[in-house]
mmCIF file of C-alpha atoms and ligand atoms in Angstrom:
data_model
loop_
_atom_site.group_PDB
_atom_site.id
_atom_site.type_symbol
_atom_site.label_atom_id
_atom_site.label_comp_id
_atom_site.label_asym_id
_atom_site.label_seq_id
_atom_site.Cartn_x
_atom_site.Cartn_y
_atom_site.Cartn_z
ATOM 1 C CA MET A 1 5.993 24.033 -74.480
ATOM 2 C CA ARG A 2 8.079 24.082 -71.303
ATOM 3 C CA CYS A 3 9.268 27.532 -72.288
ATOM 4 C CA LEU A 4 5.725 28.762 -72.729
ATOM 5 C CA LEU A 5 4.707 27.372 -69.362
ATOM 6 C CA LEU A 6 7.624 29.112 -67.723
ATOM 7 C CA ALA A 7 6.799 32.373 -69.449
ATOM 8 C CA PHE A 8 3.237 32.001 -68.229
ATOM 9 C CA ALA A 9 4.376 31.294 -64.668
ATOM 10 C CA PHE A 10 6.553 34.380 -64.715
ATOM 11 C CA ALA A 11 3.766 36.539 -66.110
ATOM 12 C CA SER A 12 1.373 35.416 -63.396
ATOM 13 C CA LEU A 13 3.997 36.122 -60.761
ATOM 14 C CA ILE A 14 4.225 39.651 -62.051
ATOM 15 C CA ALA A 15 0.454 39.945 -62.155
ATOM 16 C CA ALA A 16 0.222 38.673 -58.571
ATOM 17 C CA GLN A 17 2.647 41.193 -57.160
ATOM 18 C CA HIS A 18 0.818 43.887 -55.317
ATOM 19 C CA ASP A 19 1.696 47.516 -54.942
ATOM 20 C CA THR A 20 2.460 48.647 -51.440
ATOM 21 C CA PRO A 21 2.960 52.108 -50.040
ATOM 22 C CA ASP A 22 6.475 52.646 -48.691
ATOM 23 C CA ARG A 23 8.863 55.245 -47.429
ATOM 24 C CA ASP A 24 9.572 56.404 -50.952
ATOM 25 C CA GLY A 25 6.218 58.086 -50.624
ATOM 26 C CA GLY A 26 4.251 56.220 -53.248
ATOM 27 C CA LYS A 27 3.259 52.838 -54.487
ATOM 28 C CA SER A 28 6.080 50.715 -55.670
ATOM 29 C CA LYS A 29 6.740 47.346 -57.126
ATOM 30 C CA LYS A 30 7.490 44.411 -54.852
ATOM 31 C CA ASN A 31 10.086 41.824 -55.737
ATOM 32 C CA PRO A 32 8.308 39.536 -58.237
ATOM 33 C CA LEU A 33 10.569 36.624 -57.267
ATOM 34 C CA GLY A 34 9.591 36.784 -53.595
ATOM 35 C CA ASP A 35 12.043 35.899 -50.837
ATOM 36 C CA SER A 36 12.338 32.129 -50.785
ATOM 37 C CA ALA A 37 15.587 30.518 -49.650
ATOM 38 C CA GLU A 38 16.441 29.600 -53.283
ATOM 39 C CA VAL A 39 16.056 33.183 -54.486
ATOM 40 C CA VAL A 40 18.106 34.562 -51.586
ATOM 41 C CA ASP A 41 20.839 31.958 -52.148
ATOM 42 C CA ALA A 42 21.008 32.753 -55.851
ATOM 43 C CA GLY A 43 21.224 36.437 -54.937
ATOM 44 C CA ARG A 44 24.044 35.796 -52.472
ATOM 45 C CA THR A 45 26.064 33.964 -55.136
ATOM 46 C CA GLN A 46 25.474 36.739 -57.632
ATOM 47 C CA TYR A 47 26.390 39.337 -55.028
ATOM 48 C CA VAL A 48 29.684 37.596 -54.231
ATOM 49 C CA ASN A 49 30.551 37.521 -57.942
ATOM 50 C CA SER A 50 29.562 41.071 -58.883
ATOM 51 C CA CYS A 51 29.465 43.277 -55.826
ATOM 52 C CA SER A 52 31.638 42.000 -52.980
ATOM 53 C CA GLY A 53 34.747 43.663 -54.440
ATOM 54 C CA CYS A 54 33.325 47.045 -53.419
ATOM 55 C CA HIS A 55 30.735 46.288 -50.733
ATOM 56 C CA GLY A 56 32.736 43.570 -48.950
ATOM 57 C CA PRO A 57 32.280 39.774 -48.824
ATOM 58 C CA THR A 58 29.738 40.017 -45.990
ATOM 59 C CA ALA A 59 28.421 43.398 -47.182
ATOM 60 C CA GLU A 60 30.173 45.181 -44.329
ATOM 61 C CA GLY A 61 31.413 47.874 -46.715
ATOM 62 C CA GLY A 62 34.676 48.822 -48.395
ATOM 63 C CA ARG A 63 34.978 51.027 -51.445
ATOM 64 C CA GLY A 64 31.174 51.129 -51.410
ATOM 65 C CA PRO A 65 28.985 51.653 -48.311
ATOM 66 C CA ARG A 66 27.995 48.795 -46.038
ATOM 67 C CA LEU A 67 24.795 47.132 -47.246
ATOM 68 C CA ALA A 68 24.206 45.079 -44.063
ATOM 69 C CA GLY A 69 22.585 46.940 -41.185
ATOM 70 C CA ASN A 70 22.128 50.011 -43.386
ATOM 71 C CA GLY A 71 19.070 52.060 -42.426
ATOM 72 C CA ASP A 72 18.718 53.605 -45.898
ATOM 73 C CA VAL A 73 18.665 50.178 -47.475
ATOM 74 C CA ARG A 74 16.176 48.898 -44.882
ATOM 75 C CA GLY A 75 13.853 51.827 -45.604
ATOM 76 C CA ALA A 76 14.101 51.595 -49.391
ATOM 77 C CA SER A 77 11.423 49.844 -51.432
ATOM 78 C CA ASP A 78 12.228 46.756 -53.495
ATOM 79 C CA GLU A 79 11.775 48.837 -56.603
ATOM 80 C CA SER A 80 14.212 51.559 -55.605
ATOM 81 C CA LEU A 81 16.841 48.954 -54.666
ATOM 82 C CA PHE A 82 16.286 47.350 -58.047
ATOM 83 C CA ASN A 83 16.791 50.710 -59.754
ATOM 84 C CA VAL A 84 19.977 51.516 -57.853
ATOM 85 C CA ILE A 85 21.472 48.145 -58.736
ATOM 86 C CA LYS A 86 20.335 48.246 -62.355
ATOM 87 C CA ASN A 87 21.210 51.876 -63.097
ATOM 88 C CA GLY A 88 24.022 52.526 -60.635
ATOM 89 C CA VAL A 89 24.476 55.918 -59.001
ATOM 90 C CA ARG A 90 25.615 58.589 -61.425
ATOM 91 C CA GLY A 91 28.670 60.520 -60.416
ATOM 92 C CA SER A 92 29.764 57.779 -57.981
ATOM 93 C CA ASP A 93 31.687 54.522 -58.216
ATOM 94 C CA MET A 94 28.461 52.527 -58.140
ATOM 95 C CA PRO A 95 28.233 51.115 -61.690
ATOM 96 C CA PRO A 96 25.086 50.130 -63.583
ATOM 97 C CA SER A 97 24.623 46.366 -63.802
ATOM 98 C CA PRO A 98 24.369 44.645 -67.186
ATOM 99 C CA LEU A 99 22.832 41.530 -65.588
ATOM 100 C CA PRO A 100 19.359 40.289 -66.580
ATOM 101 C CA GLU A 101 16.467 41.575 -64.449
ATOM 102 C CA GLU A 102 15.943 38.206 -62.789
ATOM 103 C CA LYS A 103 19.461 38.251 -61.336
ATOM 104 C CA ILE A 104 18.994 41.802 -60.128
ATOM 105 C CA TRP A 105 15.778 40.860 -58.304
ATOM 106 C CA GLN A 106 17.653 37.937 -56.728
ATOM 107 C CA MET A 107 20.214 40.402 -55.395
ATOM 108 C CA VAL A 108 17.439 42.674 -54.111
ATOM 109 C CA ALA A 109 16.106 39.694 -52.121
ATOM 110 C CA TYR A 110 19.571 38.968 -50.737
ATOM 111 C CA VAL A 111 20.307 42.592 -49.790
ATOM 112 C CA ARG A 112 16.927 42.689 -47.983
ATOM 113 C CA THR A 113 17.885 39.766 -45.765
ATOM 114 C CA LEU A 114 20.952 41.719 -44.639
ATOM 115 C CA ASN A 115 18.691 44.344 -43.123
ATOM 116 C CA ALA A 116 15.478 42.661 -42.098
ATOM 117 C CA ARG A 117 14.816 41.516 -38.537
ATOM 118 C CA ALA A 118 15.781 37.876 -38.246
ATOM 119 C CA TYR A 119 12.191 36.622 -37.893
ATOM 120 C CA GLN A 120 11.249 38.313 -41.165
ATOM 121 C CA THR A 121 13.961 36.373 -42.952
ATOM 122 C CA ARG A 122 14.031 32.796 -44.096
ATOM 123 C CA VAL A 123 17.055 31.493 -42.262
ATOM 124 C CA PRO A 124 18.475 28.205 -43.513
ATOM 125 C CA GLY A 125 19.233 25.564 -40.879
ATOM 126 C CA ASP A 126 17.447 23.075 -38.661
ATOM 127 C CA ARG A 127 15.721 24.817 -35.739
ATOM 128 C CA GLU A 128 15.278 21.658 -33.674
ATOM 129 C CA ALA A 129 18.955 20.780 -34.022
ATOM 130 C CA GLY A 130 19.751 24.407 -33.179
ATOM 131 C CA ARG A 131 17.696 24.219 -29.998
ATOM 132 C CA ALA A 132 19.513 21.025 -29.006
ATOM 133 C CA THR A 133 22.911 22.698 -29.497
ATOM 134 C CA TYR A 134 21.711 25.781 -27.597
ATOM 135 C CA MET A 135 20.509 23.677 -24.669
ATOM 136 C CA GLY A 136 23.370 21.167 -24.723
ATOM 137 C CA LYS A 137 26.797 21.359 -26.290
ATOM 138 C CA ALA A 138 27.003 25.162 -26.551
ATOM 139 C CA GLY A 139 25.613 25.801 -23.063
ATOM 140 C CA CYS A 140 23.822 28.996 -24.097
ATOM 141 C CA VAL A 141 20.926 28.131 -21.787
ATOM 142 C CA LYS A 142 23.193 28.475 -18.751
ATOM 143 C CA CYS A 143 23.288 32.231 -19.282
ATOM 144 C CA HIS A 144 20.249 33.120 -21.390
ATOM 145 C CA ARG A 145 16.533 32.771 -20.810
ATOM 146 C CA ILE A 146 13.957 32.081 -23.469
ATOM 147 C CA ARG A 147 10.389 32.301 -22.239
ATOM 148 C CA GLY A 148 11.361 31.882 -18.627
ATOM 149 C CA GLU A 149 13.750 28.980 -19.074
ATOM 150 C CA GLY A 150 17.492 29.389 -18.551
ATOM 151 C CA GLY A 151 20.148 31.374 -16.728
ATOM 152 C CA LEU A 152 20.351 35.030 -15.820
ATOM 153 C CA LEU A 153 23.904 36.130 -16.574
ATOM 154 C CA GLY A 154 23.105 37.174 -20.138
ATOM 155 C CA PRO A 155 20.208 39.066 -21.703
ATOM 156 C CA ASP A 156 16.798 37.437 -22.173
ATOM 157 C CA LEU A 157 16.545 36.141 -25.738
ATOM 158 C CA SER A 158 12.778 35.541 -25.887
ATOM 159 C CA ASN A 159 12.303 38.336 -28.435
ATOM 160 C CA ILE A 160 15.737 38.389 -30.007
ATOM 161 C CA GLY A 161 14.536 37.301 -33.469
ATOM 162 C CA ALA A 162 12.250 40.322 -33.618
ATOM 163 C CA SER A 163 14.848 42.820 -32.482
ATOM 164 C CA ARG A 164 18.024 41.838 -34.332
ATOM 165 C CA SER A 165 19.046 40.960 -37.873
ATOM 166 C CA VAL A 166 20.620 37.600 -38.666
ATOM 167 C CA ALA A 167 23.940 39.380 -39.250
ATOM 168 C CA GLN A 168 23.761 40.938 -35.764
ATOM 169 C CA LEU A 169 22.940 37.582 -34.170
ATOM 170 C CA ARG A 170 25.851 35.964 -35.942
ATOM 171 C CA GLU A 171 28.171 38.731 -34.767
ATOM 172 C CA SER A 172 26.884 38.473 -31.167
ATOM 173 C CA ILE A 173 27.643 34.767 -31.119
ATOM 174 C CA LEU A 174 31.025 34.916 -32.831
ATOM 175 C CA LYS A 175 32.343 38.204 -31.427
ATOM 176 C CA PRO A 176 30.447 38.889 -28.192
ATOM 177 C CA SER A 177 32.956 41.456 -26.953
ATOM 178 C CA GLU A 178 32.294 43.650 -29.978
ATOM 179 C CA ARG A 179 28.582 43.918 -29.244
ATOM 180 C CA PRO A 180 28.400 44.712 -25.530
ATOM 181 C CA THR A 181 24.957 45.086 -23.978
ATOM 182 C CA GLU A 182 24.530 47.617 -21.192
ATOM 183 C CA GLY A 183 24.033 46.112 -17.746
ATOM 184 C CA TYR A 184 26.017 42.920 -18.348
ATOM 185 C CA ASP A 185 29.487 43.822 -17.120
ATOM 186 C CA GLY A 186 31.238 40.801 -15.721
ATOM 187 C CA VAL A 187 32.796 41.324 -12.313
ATOM 188 C CA THR A 188 34.619 39.362 -9.626
ATOM 189 C CA VAL A 189 34.607 40.641 -6.064
ATOM 190 C CA VAL A 190 36.627 39.300 -3.171
ATOM 191 C CA LEU A 191 35.305 39.839 0.320
ATOM 192 C CA LYS A 192 37.661 40.592 3.211
ATOM 193 C CA SER A 193 36.726 37.142 4.534
ATOM 194 C CA GLY A 194 38.312 35.687 1.394
ATOM 195 C CA LYS A 195 35.009 34.690 -0.196
ATOM 196 C CA ARG A 196 34.784 35.307 -3.937
ATOM 197 C CA ILE A 197 31.661 36.186 -5.900
ATOM 198 C CA GLN A 198 31.576 36.191 -9.650
ATOM 199 C CA GLY A 199 28.787 37.489 -11.816
ATOM 200 C CA ILE A 200 27.269 40.570 -13.391
ATOM 201 C CA ALA A 201 27.444 44.043 -11.838
ATOM 202 C CA LYS A 202 23.816 45.133 -11.654
ATOM 203 C CA ASP A 203 24.375 48.320 -9.747
ATOM 204 C CA ASN A 204 27.580 50.053 -8.828
ATOM 205 C CA THR A 205 27.755 53.172 -6.648
ATOM 206 C CA ASN A 206 30.556 54.722 -4.631
ATOM 207 C CA TYR A 207 29.657 52.707 -1.550
ATOM 208 C CA THR A 208 27.905 49.572 -2.714
ATOM 209 C CA ILE A 209 27.894 47.117 -5.558
ATOM 210 C CA GLN A 210 25.166 44.671 -6.470
ATOM 211 C CA VAL A 211 26.387 41.449 -8.049
ATOM 212 C CA MET A 212 24.194 38.762 -9.544
ATOM 213 C CA ASP A 213 25.852 35.352 -9.557
ATOM 214 C CA ALA A 214 25.368 32.488 -12.008
ATOM 215 C CA GLN A 215 22.531 31.070 -9.885
ATOM 216 C CA GLY A 216 20.647 34.332 -10.235
ATOM 217 C CA GLN A 217 21.194 35.304 -6.624
ATOM 218 C CA LEU A 218 21.712 39.017 -5.953
ATOM 219 C CA HIS A 219 24.410 40.071 -3.520
ATOM 220 C CA LEU A 220 24.247 43.627 -2.244
ATOM 221 C CA LEU A 221 27.747 44.351 -1.002
ATOM 222 C CA ASN A 222 29.159 47.190 0.965
ATOM 223 C CA LYS A 223 32.412 48.251 -0.659
ATOM 224 C CA ALA A 224 33.987 48.613 2.774
ATOM 225 C CA GLU A 225 33.673 44.817 3.154
ATOM 226 C CA LEU A 226 35.547 44.081 -0.060
ATOM 227 C CA SER A 227 39.231 43.622 -0.626
ATOM 228 C CA GLU A 228 39.048 43.508 -4.397
ATOM 229 C CA ILE A 229 36.752 44.357 -7.302
ATOM 230 C CA VAL A 230 37.871 43.268 -10.747
ATOM 231 C CA PHE A 231 35.768 44.162 -13.777
ATOM 232 C CA ARG A 232 36.146 41.826 -16.661
ATOM 233 C CA LYS A 233 37.440 43.164 -19.939
ATOM 234 C CA GLY A 234 35.206 41.992 -22.729
ATOM 235 C CA SER A 235 32.094 39.906 -22.494
ATOM 236 C CA LEU A 236 31.317 37.134 -20.032
ATOM 237 C CA MET A 237 30.044 35.241 -23.030
ATOM 238 C CA PRO A 238 32.605 32.742 -24.369
ATOM 239 C CA GLY A 239 34.524 34.139 -27.362
ATOM 240 C CA ASP A 240 35.435 30.823 -28.934
ATOM 241 C CA TYR A 241 32.180 29.612 -30.488
ATOM 242 C CA ARG A 242 33.764 29.931 -33.918
ATOM 243 C CA ASP A 243 36.014 27.025 -32.930
ATOM 244 C CA ARG A 244 33.586 25.106 -30.746
ATOM 245 C CA LEU A 245 30.673 24.999 -33.174
ATOM 246 C CA SER A 246 30.742 23.676 -36.720
ATOM 247 C CA ARG A 247 29.336 25.881 -39.469
ATOM 248 C CA GLN A 248 26.230 23.734 -39.541
ATOM 249 C CA GLU A 249 25.743 23.930 -35.773
ATOM 250 C CA LEU A 250 26.091 27.710 -35.872
ATOM 251 C CA GLN A 251 23.606 27.944 -38.737
ATOM 252 C CA ASP A 252 21.145 25.753 -36.820
ATOM 253 C CA VAL A 253 21.466 27.926 -33.700
ATOM 254 C CA LEU A 254 20.807 30.994 -35.877
ATOM 255 C CA ALA A 255 17.726 29.320 -37.331
ATOM 256 C CA TYR A 256 16.472 28.631 -33.805
ATOM 257 C CA LEU A 257 17.180 32.125 -32.435
ATOM 258 C CA SER A 258 15.692 33.840 -35.459
ATOM 259 C CA ARG A 259 12.295 32.361 -34.564
ATOM 260 C CA GLN A 260 12.319 33.765 -31.017
ATOM 261 C CA ALA A 261 9.755 36.533 -31.218
ATOM 262 C CA LEU A 262 7.148 37.347 -28.610
ATOM 263 C CA ARG A 263 4.498 38.538 -31.020
ATOM 264 C CA THR A 264 2.990 35.184 -31.807
ATOM 265 C CA ASP A 265 2.052 36.014 -35.377
ATOM 266 C CA ALA A 266 5.723 36.653 -36.030
ATOM 267 C CA ALA A 267 6.958 33.611 -34.139
ATOM 268 C CA ASN A 268 4.487 31.331 -35.836
ATOM 269 C CA LYS A 269 5.016 32.721 -39.308
ATOM 270 C CA GLU A 270 5.607 29.545 -41.284
ATOM 271 C CA ASP A 271 8.635 29.591 -43.469
ATOM 272 C CA LYS A 272 8.420 27.525 -46.563
ATOM 273 C CA GLN A 273 11.894 26.108 -46.759
HETATM 274 C C1 HEC B 1 33.111 49.689 -58.207
HETATM 275 C C2 HEC B 1 32.499 49.602 -56.898
HETATM 276 C C3 HEC B 1 31.078 49.112 -56.757
HETATM 277 C C4 HEC B 1 30.525 47.963 -57.267
HETATM 278 C C5 HEC B 1 31.170 46.889 -58.151
HETATM 279 C C6 HEC B 1 29.172 47.919 -56.769
HETATM 280 N N1 HEC B 1 28.912 49.014 -55.997
HETATM 281 FE FE1 HEC B 1 27.158 49.449 -55.061
HETATM 282 N N2 HEC B 1 27.875 51.238 -54.478
HETATM 283 C C7 HEC B 1 29.170 51.677 -54.670
HETATM 284 C C8 HEC B 1 29.285 53.031 -54.149
HETATM 285 C C9 HEC B 1 30.533 53.889 -54.129
HETATM 286 C C10 HEC B 1 28.010 53.398 -53.657
HETATM 287 C C11 HEC B 1 27.576 54.734 -53.038
HETATM 288 C C12 HEC B 1 26.932 55.551 -54.128
HETATM 289 C C13 HEC B 1 26.554 56.935 -53.647
HETATM 290 O O1 HEC B 1 27.454 57.760 -53.560
HETATM 291 O O2 HEC B 1 25.374 57.121 -53.331
HETATM 292 C C14 HEC B 1 27.149 52.236 -53.869
HETATM 293 C C15 HEC B 1 25.823 52.175 -53.508
HETATM 294 C C16 HEC B 1 25.039 51.036 -53.542
HETATM 295 C C17 HEC B 1 23.723 50.907 -52.980
HETATM 296 C C18 HEC B 1 22.946 52.001 -52.257
HETATM 297 C C19 HEC B 1 23.411 51.982 -50.803
HETATM 298 C C20 HEC B 1 22.752 53.028 -49.932
HETATM 299 O O3 HEC B 1 23.318 53.280 -48.844
HETATM 300 O O4 HEC B 1 21.724 53.584 -50.314
HETATM 301 C C21 HEC B 1 23.302 49.619 -53.188
HETATM 302 C C22 HEC B 1 21.978 48.999 -52.784
HETATM 303 C C23 HEC B 1 24.368 48.949 -53.911
HETATM 304 N N3 HEC B 1 25.403 49.826 -54.097
HETATM 305 C C24 HEC B 1 24.322 47.635 -54.313
HETATM 306 C C25 HEC B 1 25.265 47.061 -55.150
HETATM 307 C C26 HEC B 1 25.126 45.737 -55.731
HETATM 308 C C27 HEC B 1 23.981 44.774 -55.466
HETATM 309 C C28 HEC B 1 26.225 45.557 -56.527
HETATM 310 C C29 HEC B 1 26.542 44.364 -57.418
HETATM 311 C C30 HEC B 1 25.676 44.166 -58.548
HETATM 312 C C31 HEC B 1 27.069 46.737 -56.417
HETATM 313 N N4 HEC B 1 26.441 47.621 -55.571
HETATM 314 C C32 HEC B 1 28.292 46.893 -57.035
HETATM 315 C C33 HEC B 1 30.195 50.975 -55.262
HETATM 316 C C34 HEC B 1 30.056 49.771 -55.954
HETATM 317 C C1 HEC B 2 28.763 32.600 -19.657
HETATM 318 C C2 HEC B 2 27.490 33.168 -20.058
HETATM 319 C C3 HEC B 2 27.090 33.136 -21.516
HETATM 320 C C4 HEC B 2 27.018 32.060 -22.372
HETATM 321 C C5 HEC B 2 27.437 30.616 -22.109
HETATM 322 C C6 HEC B 2 26.458 32.551 -23.610
HETATM 323 N N1 HEC B 2 26.185 33.889 -23.507
HETATM 324 FE FE1 HEC B 2 25.320 35.069 -24.911
HETATM 325 N N2 HEC B 2 25.652 36.698 -23.768
HETATM 326 C C7 HEC B 2 26.130 36.693 -22.476
HETATM 327 C C8 HEC B 2 26.265 38.060 -21.999
HETATM 328 C C9 HEC B 2 26.776 38.487 -20.626
HETATM 329 C C10 HEC B 2 25.820 38.878 -23.057
HETATM 330 C C11 HEC B 2 25.739 40.405 -23.086
HETATM 331 C C12 HEC B 2 26.850 40.934 -23.961
HETATM 332 C C13 HEC B 2 27.874 41.628 -23.151
HETATM 333 O O1 HEC B 2 28.796 40.977 -22.679
HETATM 334 O O2 HEC B 2 27.736 42.855 -22.981
HETATM 335 C C14 HEC B 2 25.434 37.998 -24.150
HETATM 336 C C15 HEC B 2 24.922 38.430 -25.361
HETATM 337 C C16 HEC B 2 24.329 37.584 -26.305
HETATM 338 C C17 HEC B 2 23.561 38.026 -27.436
HETATM 339 C C18 HEC B 2 23.246 39.477 -27.825
HETATM 340 C C19 HEC B 2 21.982 39.892 -27.137
HETATM 341 C C20 HEC B 2 21.483 41.212 -27.664
HETATM 342 O O3 HEC B 2 20.681 41.830 -26.929
HETATM 343 O O4 HEC B 2 21.845 41.619 -28.766
HETATM 344 C C21 HEC B 2 23.159 36.902 -28.107
HETATM 345 C C22 HEC B 2 22.331 36.832 -29.373
HETATM 346 C C23 HEC B 2 23.695 35.776 -27.399
HETATM 347 N N3 HEC B 2 24.402 36.226 -26.302
HETATM 348 C C24 HEC B 2 23.512 34.453 -27.775
HETATM 349 C C25 HEC B 2 24.186 33.380 -27.186
HETATM 350 C C26 HEC B 2 24.203 32.051 -27.741
HETATM 351 C C27 HEC B 2 23.462 31.594 -28.984
HETATM 352 C C28 HEC B 2 24.999 31.305 -26.914
HETATM 353 C C29 HEC B 2 25.411 29.867 -27.100
HETATM 354 C C30 HEC B 2 25.978 29.522 -28.395
HETATM 355 C C31 HEC B 2 25.432 32.170 -25.824
HETATM 356 N N4 HEC B 2 24.930 33.417 -26.036
HETATM 357 C C32 HEC B 2 26.212 31.779 -24.733
HETATM 358 C C33 HEC B 2 26.454 35.573 -21.732
HETATM 359 C C34 HEC B 2 26.559 34.285 -22.241
#
């Protein structure tokens, strides 16, 4: 009986899936399992067991191409990803997979999350706790603004969930110096009077430099008045969040950031976790 019910549930899932046009130029099948957190988690586990040897533990690539932040993968339909994973790529190292279809669809859901914008993804974690860490312990708010609130030394994050993937956000937090953003070079200048100003170089010409300090105040300085200009190597953003935040705290911050999207339909999109 239970078996029959399950079979029925699966059949109706398949019936409910709709065909959507995509970049493959036609109508193609959507993932019948959807993209809930359970499906993505199951896909991640399966991926680690069957695929990480070639595509890397975080899908950053190895013997096979990177699957995270891969434009071809982002543009592919669910169905064509399914087919690549099921059938492999002839004449390459990419093997066909003997796994049951359900497991393959789970992996399709997981691979999708590696490429989707953060707000399109169901990100595990507690957003409220993430906001508290962002505002408090981690001090992110001192340098970043969200909807007008916060500091000015780092980029505005009000729309960050709509413009970056979760993997990119994670990388920005853990390795800020590897993802520099233009216009945020840290600099320290020393005036001939001995006064020091630290901040971000907003404009730098042969004769003048404009420095914004942590309070958001702009200083337009004549280079003739300065005794020293030292540009910072690497990001102003602290590089030790891996040590300062627990895994859970980091995950919560990611959950919070991933919902920062200015288009309200995106920001309000309920996730059923
Ligand atoms: C033995 C190594 C190997 C294993 C194991 C492997 N792959 Fe691959 N994979 C490759 C290679 C090599 C390619 C590139 C194929 C080509 O030349 O187009 C590839 C391509 C792909 C692509 C297409 C990427 C693109 O840029 O279009 C996807 C998706 C993919 N693999 C997913 C998986 C998944 C999911 C698994 C686990 C079930 C897996 N692979 C297991 C080596 C591997
Ligand atoms: C001392 C200031 C400072 C603090 C504190 C700080 N950041 Fe940053 N952050 C920056 C700067 C500056 C950049 C621009 C990257 C660069 O250095 O080029 C940046 C970049 C980023 C980016 C990438 C933005 C993009 O456009 O891709 C994200 C995401 C981010 N920070 C999140 C955080 C989070 C979350 C925290 C707290 C856990 C935090 N930052 C704490 C200064 C800071």
